[in-house]
Coordinates of C-alpha atoms in Angstrom, one line a residue:
X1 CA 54.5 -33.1 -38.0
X2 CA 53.3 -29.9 -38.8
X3 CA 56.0 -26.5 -39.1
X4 CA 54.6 -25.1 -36.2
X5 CA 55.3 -28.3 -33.7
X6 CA 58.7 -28.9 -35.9
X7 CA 59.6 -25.1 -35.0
X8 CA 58.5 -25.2 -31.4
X9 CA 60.3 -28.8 -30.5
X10 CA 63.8 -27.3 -32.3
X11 CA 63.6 -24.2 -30.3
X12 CA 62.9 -26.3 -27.1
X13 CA 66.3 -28.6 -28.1
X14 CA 68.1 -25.4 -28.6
X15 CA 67.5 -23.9 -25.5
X16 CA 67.8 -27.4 -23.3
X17 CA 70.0 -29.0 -25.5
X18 CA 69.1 -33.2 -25.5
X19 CA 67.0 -34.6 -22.6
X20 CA 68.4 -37.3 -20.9
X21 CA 65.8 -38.9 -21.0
X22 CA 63.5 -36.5 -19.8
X23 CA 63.3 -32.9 -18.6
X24 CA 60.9 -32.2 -15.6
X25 CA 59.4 -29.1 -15.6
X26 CA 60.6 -27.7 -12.3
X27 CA 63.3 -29.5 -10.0
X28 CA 64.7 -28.4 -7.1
X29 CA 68.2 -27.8 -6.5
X30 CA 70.5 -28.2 -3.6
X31 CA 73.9 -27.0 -3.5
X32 CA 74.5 -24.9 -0.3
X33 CA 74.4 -26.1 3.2
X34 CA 71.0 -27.9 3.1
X35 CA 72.6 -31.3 4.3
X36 CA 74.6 -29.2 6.5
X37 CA 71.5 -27.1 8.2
X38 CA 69.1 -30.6 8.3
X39 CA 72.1 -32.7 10.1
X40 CA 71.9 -29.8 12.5
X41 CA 68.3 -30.0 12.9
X42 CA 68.1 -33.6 13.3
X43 CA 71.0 -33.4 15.8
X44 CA 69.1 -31.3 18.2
X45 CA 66.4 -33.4 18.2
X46 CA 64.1 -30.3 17.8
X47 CA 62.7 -31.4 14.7
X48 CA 58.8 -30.5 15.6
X49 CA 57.4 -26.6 15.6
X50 CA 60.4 -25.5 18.4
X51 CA 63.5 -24.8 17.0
X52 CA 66.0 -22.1 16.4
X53 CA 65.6 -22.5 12.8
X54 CA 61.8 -21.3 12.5
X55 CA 62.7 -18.2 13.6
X56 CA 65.5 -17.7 11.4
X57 CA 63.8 -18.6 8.6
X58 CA 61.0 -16.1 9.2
X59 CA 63.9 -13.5 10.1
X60 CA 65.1 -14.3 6.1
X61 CA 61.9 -13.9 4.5
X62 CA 61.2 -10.6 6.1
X63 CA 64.6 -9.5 5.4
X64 CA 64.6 -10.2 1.9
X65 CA 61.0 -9.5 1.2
X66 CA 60.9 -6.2 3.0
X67 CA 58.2 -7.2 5.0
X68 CA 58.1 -6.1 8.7
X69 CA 56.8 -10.3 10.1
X70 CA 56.9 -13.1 8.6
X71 CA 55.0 -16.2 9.7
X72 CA 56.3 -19.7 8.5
X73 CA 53.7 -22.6 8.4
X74 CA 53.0 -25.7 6.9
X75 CA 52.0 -24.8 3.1
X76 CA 50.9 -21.9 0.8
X77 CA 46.9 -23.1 1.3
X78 CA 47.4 -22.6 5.3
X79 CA 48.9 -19.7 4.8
X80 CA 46.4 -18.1 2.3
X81 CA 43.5 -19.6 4.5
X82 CA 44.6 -18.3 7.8
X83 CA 45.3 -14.5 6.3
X84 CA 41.9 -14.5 4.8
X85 CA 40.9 -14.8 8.2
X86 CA 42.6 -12.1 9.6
X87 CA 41.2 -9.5 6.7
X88 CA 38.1 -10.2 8.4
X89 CA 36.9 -13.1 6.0
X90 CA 34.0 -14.5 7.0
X91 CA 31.6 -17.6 6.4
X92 CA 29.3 -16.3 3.7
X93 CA 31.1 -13.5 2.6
X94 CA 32.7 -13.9 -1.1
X95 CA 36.1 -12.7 -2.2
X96 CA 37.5 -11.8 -5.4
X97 CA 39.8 -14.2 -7.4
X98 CA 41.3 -14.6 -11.0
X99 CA 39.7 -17.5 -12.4
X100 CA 42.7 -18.1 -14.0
X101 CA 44.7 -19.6 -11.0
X102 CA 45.7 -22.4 -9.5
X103 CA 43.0 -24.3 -7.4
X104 CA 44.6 -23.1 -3.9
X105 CA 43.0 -19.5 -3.8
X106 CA 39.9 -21.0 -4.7
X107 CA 40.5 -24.2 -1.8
X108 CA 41.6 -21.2 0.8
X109 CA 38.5 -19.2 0.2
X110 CA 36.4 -22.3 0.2
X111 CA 38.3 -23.3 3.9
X112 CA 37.1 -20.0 5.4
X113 CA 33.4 -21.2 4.7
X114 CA 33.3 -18.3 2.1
X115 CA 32.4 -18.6 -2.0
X116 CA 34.8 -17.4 -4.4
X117 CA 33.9 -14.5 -6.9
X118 CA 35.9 -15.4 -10.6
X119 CA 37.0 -12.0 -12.0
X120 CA 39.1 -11.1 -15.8
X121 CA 42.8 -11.5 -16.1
X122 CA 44.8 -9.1 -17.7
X123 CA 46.8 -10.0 -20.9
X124 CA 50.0 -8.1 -19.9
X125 CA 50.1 -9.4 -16.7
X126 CA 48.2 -12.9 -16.6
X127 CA 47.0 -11.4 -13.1
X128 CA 43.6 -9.6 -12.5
X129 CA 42.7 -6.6 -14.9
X130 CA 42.1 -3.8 -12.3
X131 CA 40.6 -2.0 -14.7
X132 CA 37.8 -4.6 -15.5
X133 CA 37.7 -5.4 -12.3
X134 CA 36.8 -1.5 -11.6
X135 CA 34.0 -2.0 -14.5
X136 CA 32.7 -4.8 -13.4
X137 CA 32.3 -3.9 -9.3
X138 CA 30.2 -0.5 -10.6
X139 CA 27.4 -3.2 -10.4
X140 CA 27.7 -3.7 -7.0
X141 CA 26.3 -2.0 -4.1
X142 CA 28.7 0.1 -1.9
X143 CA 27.6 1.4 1.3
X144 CA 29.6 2.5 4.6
X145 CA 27.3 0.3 6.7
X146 CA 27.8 -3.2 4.6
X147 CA 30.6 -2.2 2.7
X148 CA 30.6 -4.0 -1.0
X149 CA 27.7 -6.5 -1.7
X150 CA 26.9 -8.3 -4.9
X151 CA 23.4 -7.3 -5.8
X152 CA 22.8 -10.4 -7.6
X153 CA 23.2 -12.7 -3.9
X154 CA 23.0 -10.1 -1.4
X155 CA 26.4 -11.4 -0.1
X156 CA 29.3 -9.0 1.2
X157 CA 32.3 -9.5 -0.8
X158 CA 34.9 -9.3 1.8
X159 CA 38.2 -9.3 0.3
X160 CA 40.2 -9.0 -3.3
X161 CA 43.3 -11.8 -4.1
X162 CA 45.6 -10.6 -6.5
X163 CA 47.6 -13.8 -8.1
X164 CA 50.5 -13.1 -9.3
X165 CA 50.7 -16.0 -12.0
X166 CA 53.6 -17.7 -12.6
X167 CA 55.7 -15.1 -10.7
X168 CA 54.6 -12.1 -12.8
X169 CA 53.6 -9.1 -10.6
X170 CA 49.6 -8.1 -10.8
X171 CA 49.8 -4.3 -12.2
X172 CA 49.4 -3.4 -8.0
X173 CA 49.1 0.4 -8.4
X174 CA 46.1 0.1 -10.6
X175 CA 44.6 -2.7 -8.3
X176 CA 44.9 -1.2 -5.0
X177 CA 43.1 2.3 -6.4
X178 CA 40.1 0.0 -6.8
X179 CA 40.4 -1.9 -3.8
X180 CA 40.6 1.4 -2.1
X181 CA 37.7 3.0 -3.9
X182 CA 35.8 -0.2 -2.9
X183 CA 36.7 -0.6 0.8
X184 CA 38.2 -4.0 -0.3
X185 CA 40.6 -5.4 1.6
X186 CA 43.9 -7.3 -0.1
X187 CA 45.4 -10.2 0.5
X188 CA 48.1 -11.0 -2.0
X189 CA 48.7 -14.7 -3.0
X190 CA 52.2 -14.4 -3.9
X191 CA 52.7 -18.2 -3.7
X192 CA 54.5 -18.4 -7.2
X193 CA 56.5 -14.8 -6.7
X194 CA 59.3 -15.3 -4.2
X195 CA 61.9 -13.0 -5.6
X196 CA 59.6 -11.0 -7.9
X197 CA 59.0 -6.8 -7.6
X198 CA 56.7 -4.2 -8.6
X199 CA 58.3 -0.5 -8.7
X200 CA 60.9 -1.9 -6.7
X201 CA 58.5 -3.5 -4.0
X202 CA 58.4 -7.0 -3.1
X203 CA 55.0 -8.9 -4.0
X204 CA 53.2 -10.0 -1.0
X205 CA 53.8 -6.7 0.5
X206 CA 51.4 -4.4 -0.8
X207 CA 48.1 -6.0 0.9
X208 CA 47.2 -6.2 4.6
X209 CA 48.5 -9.4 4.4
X210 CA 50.4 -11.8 1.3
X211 CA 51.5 -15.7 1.3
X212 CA 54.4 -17.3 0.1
X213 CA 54.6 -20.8 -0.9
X214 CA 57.9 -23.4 -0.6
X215 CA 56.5 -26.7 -2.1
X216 CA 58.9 -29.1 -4.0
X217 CA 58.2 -26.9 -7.3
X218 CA 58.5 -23.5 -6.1
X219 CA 61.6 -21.4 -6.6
X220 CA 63.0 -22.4 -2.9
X221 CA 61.5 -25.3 -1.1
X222 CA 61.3 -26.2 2.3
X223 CA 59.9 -30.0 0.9
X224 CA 56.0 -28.0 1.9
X225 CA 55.9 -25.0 3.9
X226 CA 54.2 -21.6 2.9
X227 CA 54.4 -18.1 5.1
X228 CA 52.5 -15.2 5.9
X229 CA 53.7 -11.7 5.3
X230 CA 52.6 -8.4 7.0
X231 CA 53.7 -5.3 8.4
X232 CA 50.9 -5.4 11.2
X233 CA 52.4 -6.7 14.4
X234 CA 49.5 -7.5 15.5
X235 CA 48.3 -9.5 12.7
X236 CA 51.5 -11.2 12.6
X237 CA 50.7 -11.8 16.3
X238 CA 47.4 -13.4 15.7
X239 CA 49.2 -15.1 12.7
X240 CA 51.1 -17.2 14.9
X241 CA 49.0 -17.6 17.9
X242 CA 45.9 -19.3 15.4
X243 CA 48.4 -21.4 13.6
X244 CA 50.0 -22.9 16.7
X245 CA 46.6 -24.3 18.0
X246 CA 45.7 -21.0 20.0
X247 CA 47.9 -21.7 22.9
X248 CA 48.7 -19.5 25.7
X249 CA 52.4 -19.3 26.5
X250 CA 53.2 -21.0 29.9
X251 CA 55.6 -23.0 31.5
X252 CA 53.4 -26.1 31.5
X253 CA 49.9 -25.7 31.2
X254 CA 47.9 -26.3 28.1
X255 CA 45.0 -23.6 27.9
X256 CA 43.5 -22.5 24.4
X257 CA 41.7 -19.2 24.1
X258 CA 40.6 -20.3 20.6
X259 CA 39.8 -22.6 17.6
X260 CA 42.5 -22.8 15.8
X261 CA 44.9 -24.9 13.9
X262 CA 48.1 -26.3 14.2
X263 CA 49.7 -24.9 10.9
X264 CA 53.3 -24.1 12.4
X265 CA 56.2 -24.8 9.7
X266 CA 58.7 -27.7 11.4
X267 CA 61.9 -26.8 12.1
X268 CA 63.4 -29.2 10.0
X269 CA 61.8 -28.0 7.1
X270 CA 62.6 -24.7 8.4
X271 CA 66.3 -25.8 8.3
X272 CA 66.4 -26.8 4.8
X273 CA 64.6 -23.2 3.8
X274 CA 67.4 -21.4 5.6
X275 CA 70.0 -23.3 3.3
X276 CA 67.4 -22.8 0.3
X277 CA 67.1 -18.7 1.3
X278 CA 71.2 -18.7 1.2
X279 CA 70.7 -19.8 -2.4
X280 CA 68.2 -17.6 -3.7
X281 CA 70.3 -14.7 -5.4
X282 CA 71.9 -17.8 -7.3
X283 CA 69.2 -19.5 -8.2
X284 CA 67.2 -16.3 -9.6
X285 CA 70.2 -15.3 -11.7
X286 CA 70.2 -18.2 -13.3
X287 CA 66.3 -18.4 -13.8
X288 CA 66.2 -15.0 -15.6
X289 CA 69.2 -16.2 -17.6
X290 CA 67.6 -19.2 -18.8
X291 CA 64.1 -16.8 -19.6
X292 CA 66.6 -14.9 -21.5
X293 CA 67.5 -17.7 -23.9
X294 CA 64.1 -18.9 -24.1
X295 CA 62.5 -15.1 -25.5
X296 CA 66.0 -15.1 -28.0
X297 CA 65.3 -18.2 -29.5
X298 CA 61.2 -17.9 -29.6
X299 CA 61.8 -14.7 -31.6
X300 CA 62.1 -17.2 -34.8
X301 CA 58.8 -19.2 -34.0
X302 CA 56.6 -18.1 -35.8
X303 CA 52.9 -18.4 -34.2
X304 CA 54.8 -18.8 -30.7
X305 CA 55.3 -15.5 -28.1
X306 CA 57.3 -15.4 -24.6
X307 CA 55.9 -13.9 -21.7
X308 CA 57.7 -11.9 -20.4
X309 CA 57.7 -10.0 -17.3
X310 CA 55.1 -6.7 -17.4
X311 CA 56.0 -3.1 -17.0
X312 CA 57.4 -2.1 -14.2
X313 CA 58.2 -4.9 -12.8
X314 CA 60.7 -8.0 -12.0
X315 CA 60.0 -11.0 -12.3
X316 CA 61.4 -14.4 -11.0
X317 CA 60.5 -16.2 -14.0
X318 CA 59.4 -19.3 -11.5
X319 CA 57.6 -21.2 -14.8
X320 CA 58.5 -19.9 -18.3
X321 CA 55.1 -19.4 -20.1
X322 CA 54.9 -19.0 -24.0
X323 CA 51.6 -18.0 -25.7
X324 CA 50.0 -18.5 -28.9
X325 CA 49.9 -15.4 -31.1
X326 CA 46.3 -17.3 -32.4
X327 CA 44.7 -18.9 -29.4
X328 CA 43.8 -22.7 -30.4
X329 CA 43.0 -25.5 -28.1
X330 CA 43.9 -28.0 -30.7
X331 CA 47.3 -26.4 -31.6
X332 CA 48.3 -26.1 -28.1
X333 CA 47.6 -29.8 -27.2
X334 CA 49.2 -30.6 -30.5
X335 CA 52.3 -28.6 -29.3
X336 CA 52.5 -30.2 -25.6
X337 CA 52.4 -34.1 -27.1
X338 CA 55.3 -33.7 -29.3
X339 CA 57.1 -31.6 -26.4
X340 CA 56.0 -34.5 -23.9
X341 CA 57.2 -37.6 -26.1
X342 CA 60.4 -35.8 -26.9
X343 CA 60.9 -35.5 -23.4
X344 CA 60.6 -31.9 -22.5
X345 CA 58.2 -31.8 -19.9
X346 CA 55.7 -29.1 -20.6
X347 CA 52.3 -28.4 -19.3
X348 CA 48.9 -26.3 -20.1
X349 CA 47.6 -23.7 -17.8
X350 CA 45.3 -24.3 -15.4
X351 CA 41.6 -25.3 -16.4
X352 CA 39.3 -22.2 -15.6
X353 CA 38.5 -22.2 -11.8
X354 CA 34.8 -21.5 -12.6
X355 CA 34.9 -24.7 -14.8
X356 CA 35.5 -26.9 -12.0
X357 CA 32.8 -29.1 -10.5
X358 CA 33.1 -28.1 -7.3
X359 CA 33.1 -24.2 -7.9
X360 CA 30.9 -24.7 -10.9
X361 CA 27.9 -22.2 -9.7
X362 CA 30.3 -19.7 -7.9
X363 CA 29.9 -16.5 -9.7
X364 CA 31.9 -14.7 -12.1
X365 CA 32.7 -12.0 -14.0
X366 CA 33.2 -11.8 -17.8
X367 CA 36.0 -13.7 -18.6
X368 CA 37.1 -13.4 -22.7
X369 CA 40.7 -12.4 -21.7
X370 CA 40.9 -15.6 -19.3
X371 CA 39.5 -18.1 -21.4
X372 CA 41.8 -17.1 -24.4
X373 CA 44.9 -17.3 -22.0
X374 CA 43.8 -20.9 -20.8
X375 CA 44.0 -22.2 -24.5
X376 CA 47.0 -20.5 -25.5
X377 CA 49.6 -20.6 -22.6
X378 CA 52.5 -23.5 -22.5
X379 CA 54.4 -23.9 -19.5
X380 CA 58.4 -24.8 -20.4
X381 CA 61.0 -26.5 -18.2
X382 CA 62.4 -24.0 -16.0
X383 CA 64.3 -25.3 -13.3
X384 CA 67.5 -22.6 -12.2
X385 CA 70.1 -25.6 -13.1
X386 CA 69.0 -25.4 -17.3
X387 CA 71.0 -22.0 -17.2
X388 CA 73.6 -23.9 -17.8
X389 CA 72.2 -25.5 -21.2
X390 CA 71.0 -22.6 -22.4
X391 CA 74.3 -20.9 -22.8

C-alpha cells in the first residue's frame, strides 16, 4: 500500500473511528416524532394524496426555505420535470445543464421531450462556471423574436439548470447576470441543497422556479418525495393542479382540463417529512461538525484537499467531497478500494453526463474543468449521526 492510500485510510479511521463492520455513505436518521407523526397518518386512514400533513409539510419548506409556495410531490425528477414545464420548456427546445451532475437533470429534461445542452463546472463551486457559460453562449444567436438558439441545430435553448452539487451553492449572482443578459430562464435543481444559502438566500429560491429532493440519502427523507419551490402563485397553482392529474375541484365529479400526471407526495410520506423538517436544525449542525473534522484532519494528507463550501455561501455539507491536488483516475480508484474493503463506504463522482449512452450526441460545451473534477473527487461517509465520532 502506497503512502498516499496509507494516509488517506488513517485519516478516514480518525475521523469515523472503527467501522462496525461497515460505514454507509449516507444513512438516515430518525429520532423525533417520525413514528409518532406516521402512527397518526396511518390512524386516519388518509394515507393517499389527502391529508392534513401535505399541507403542513409544504407550509415547512416554504417557511424555512423562504419561498412564498411550496409543492410536495413524489420525487426530485417529478419535481424538476414538472417546473421545466412551467418555464415554458418545450419538446425540442434544449436547456442548459452541468455535465457534471447526477443523471436526474439530464432524465427531467429528457421527460419534457427536450435535449440537454452539457455546459463547464466551476472548480470553486463544482456547479456551472457562469463565467464560461457567458463565453461560451456569445456563439449563439440572440434575438427578441426566438430568444437564444444554438446556431449549430437551430434549436431554442429554453432554460438554464444551476446544480448545486453536493449541496454547494452555484456562484448565483454571477449566473443569473447571464441568464438575464440571455433571456434564459432558471430553474434551480436544488435537490442535494436543503439547508444550504447563498448571501444569506436559500438555494432553490433564486430561479422562476427550484426542486428539492427527500430520497432515502438526502439530508431529510420522506422515504421518496421531492418539491417545487416558487414565489409565483400562479405557478405554484399550475404546480399542483398538473401534478394532481389536472383535476377540477368538485364535490364529485371527475373532469380534467389537461394532461397531466399524478405526481402528488402521500400524506404518509408527508408525515414522516414533517417529523424529518422538526429535525433539520439538528441534523445540519451536526453535518457541518462532522465537515469540520474531516477538512482538520485532511490538512495532513498530503496529495488529498476538502471541499469546502465556496464564498459567500453555506453549505449543508449533504456528501463530504475531497479532491485530488493532481487529478488521476488510477490514484483515485486506488484510493476508493482500500477505503471500500476497510469498510468506509466511499464513492466517485458521477460519470460525465455527455459520456452516457443515452445522451451520448447531446451537445456540449468545453468541458476541461469537468472532466478533471470527475477523476479527482471522492465522496466520504457523511451521515449527521458520525458527528459524534468525529469529536
Amino acid at each position: 500500500m502506497d503512502k498516499i492510500e496509507q494516509d488517506f485510510l488513517q485519516a478516514l479511521k480518525t475521523v469515523l473511528g472503527q467501522p462496525n463492520p461497515f460505514v454507509p455513505l449516507h444513512e438516515p436518521e430518525f429520532m423525533g416524532n417520525e413514528w409518532e407523526r406516521v402512527k397518526d397518518c396511518l390512524d386516519s386512514t388518509f394515507v393517499s394524496s389527502v391529508g392534513k400533513y401535505v399541507d403542513r409539510f409544504e407550509v415547512m419548506l416554504a417557511e424555512y426555505t423562504g419561498a412564498k409556495y411550496a409543492v410536495a410531490v413524489v420525487n426530485g425528477t417529478a419535481a424538476l420535470h414538472i417546473a421545466l414545464l412551467l418555464a415554458g420548456v418545450r419538446t425540442g427546445d434544449e436547456v442548459l445543464i452541468p455535465a457534471l451532475s447526477f443523471v436526474a437533470t439530464a432524465n427531467a429534461v429528457s421527460h419534457c421531450g427536450a435535449i440537454p445542452h452539457f455546459i463547464e463546472s466551476q472548480f470553486e463551486t463544482l456547479g456551472i462556471d457562469p463565467h464560461a457559460l457567458n463565453d461560451y453562449l456569445k456563439h449563439c444567436s440572440l434575438s427578441s423574436s426566438e430568444g437564444l438558439t444554438n446556431r449549430l441545430t437551430g434549436r431554442r435553448i429554453a432554460a438554464v439548470i444551476p446544480m448545486h452539487t453536493y449541496g454547494h451553492p452555484v456562484d448565483m449572482s454571477s449566473l443569473l447576470e447571464v441568464a438575464n443578459r440571455y433571456h434564459l430562464p432558471v430553474v434551480e435543481d436544488a435537490a442535494e441543497s436543503l439547508g444550504s444559502c447563498y448571501r444569506g438566500q436559500h438555494t432553490g429560491t433564486f430561479g422562476q422556479l427550484g426542486t428539492l429532493s427527500f430520497n432515502g440519502n438526502k439530508v431529510i427523507t420522506t422515504g421518496g418525495g421531492g418539491a417545487i419551490l416558487t414565489n409565483d402563485a400562479k405557478l405554484a397553482q399550475q404546480a399542483k393542479h398538473l401534478t394532481t392529474t389536472a383535476k377540477q375541484p368538485h364535490r364529485w365529479e371527475f373532469f380534467h382540463d389537461a394532461v397531466a400526471w399524478n405526481y402528488r407526495l402521500p400524506n404518509l410520506n408527508a408525515a414522516l417529512g414533517c417529523a424529518q423538517m422538526e429535525q433539520l436544525p439538528s441534523l445540519l449542525n451536526r453535518k457541518r461538525l462532522l465537515a469540520q473534522k474531516y477538512q482538520e484532519v485532511f490538512q495532513d494528507v498530503e496529495g488529498v484537499g476538502f471541499v469546502v463550501e465556496p464564498a459567500n455561501s453555506q453549505s449543508n455539507y449533504w456528501l463530504n467531497t475531497l479532491r485530488l491536488e493532481e487529478p488521476s483516475l488510477l490514484v483515485r480508484d486506488r484510493l476508493l478500494t482500500v477505503a471500500n474493503d476497510a469498510g468506509y463506504q466511499c464513492r466517485p463522482t458521477w460519470t460525465l453526463l455527455h459520456k452516457l449512452p443515452m445522451y451520448a450526441d447531446c451537445p456540449h460545451a468545453p468541458l476541461p474543468v469537468a472532466e478533471q473534477l470527475e477523476v479527482s473527487l471522492i465522496n466520504v461517509p457523511s451521515s449527521a449521526k458520525l458527528a459524534g465520532a468525529a469529536r
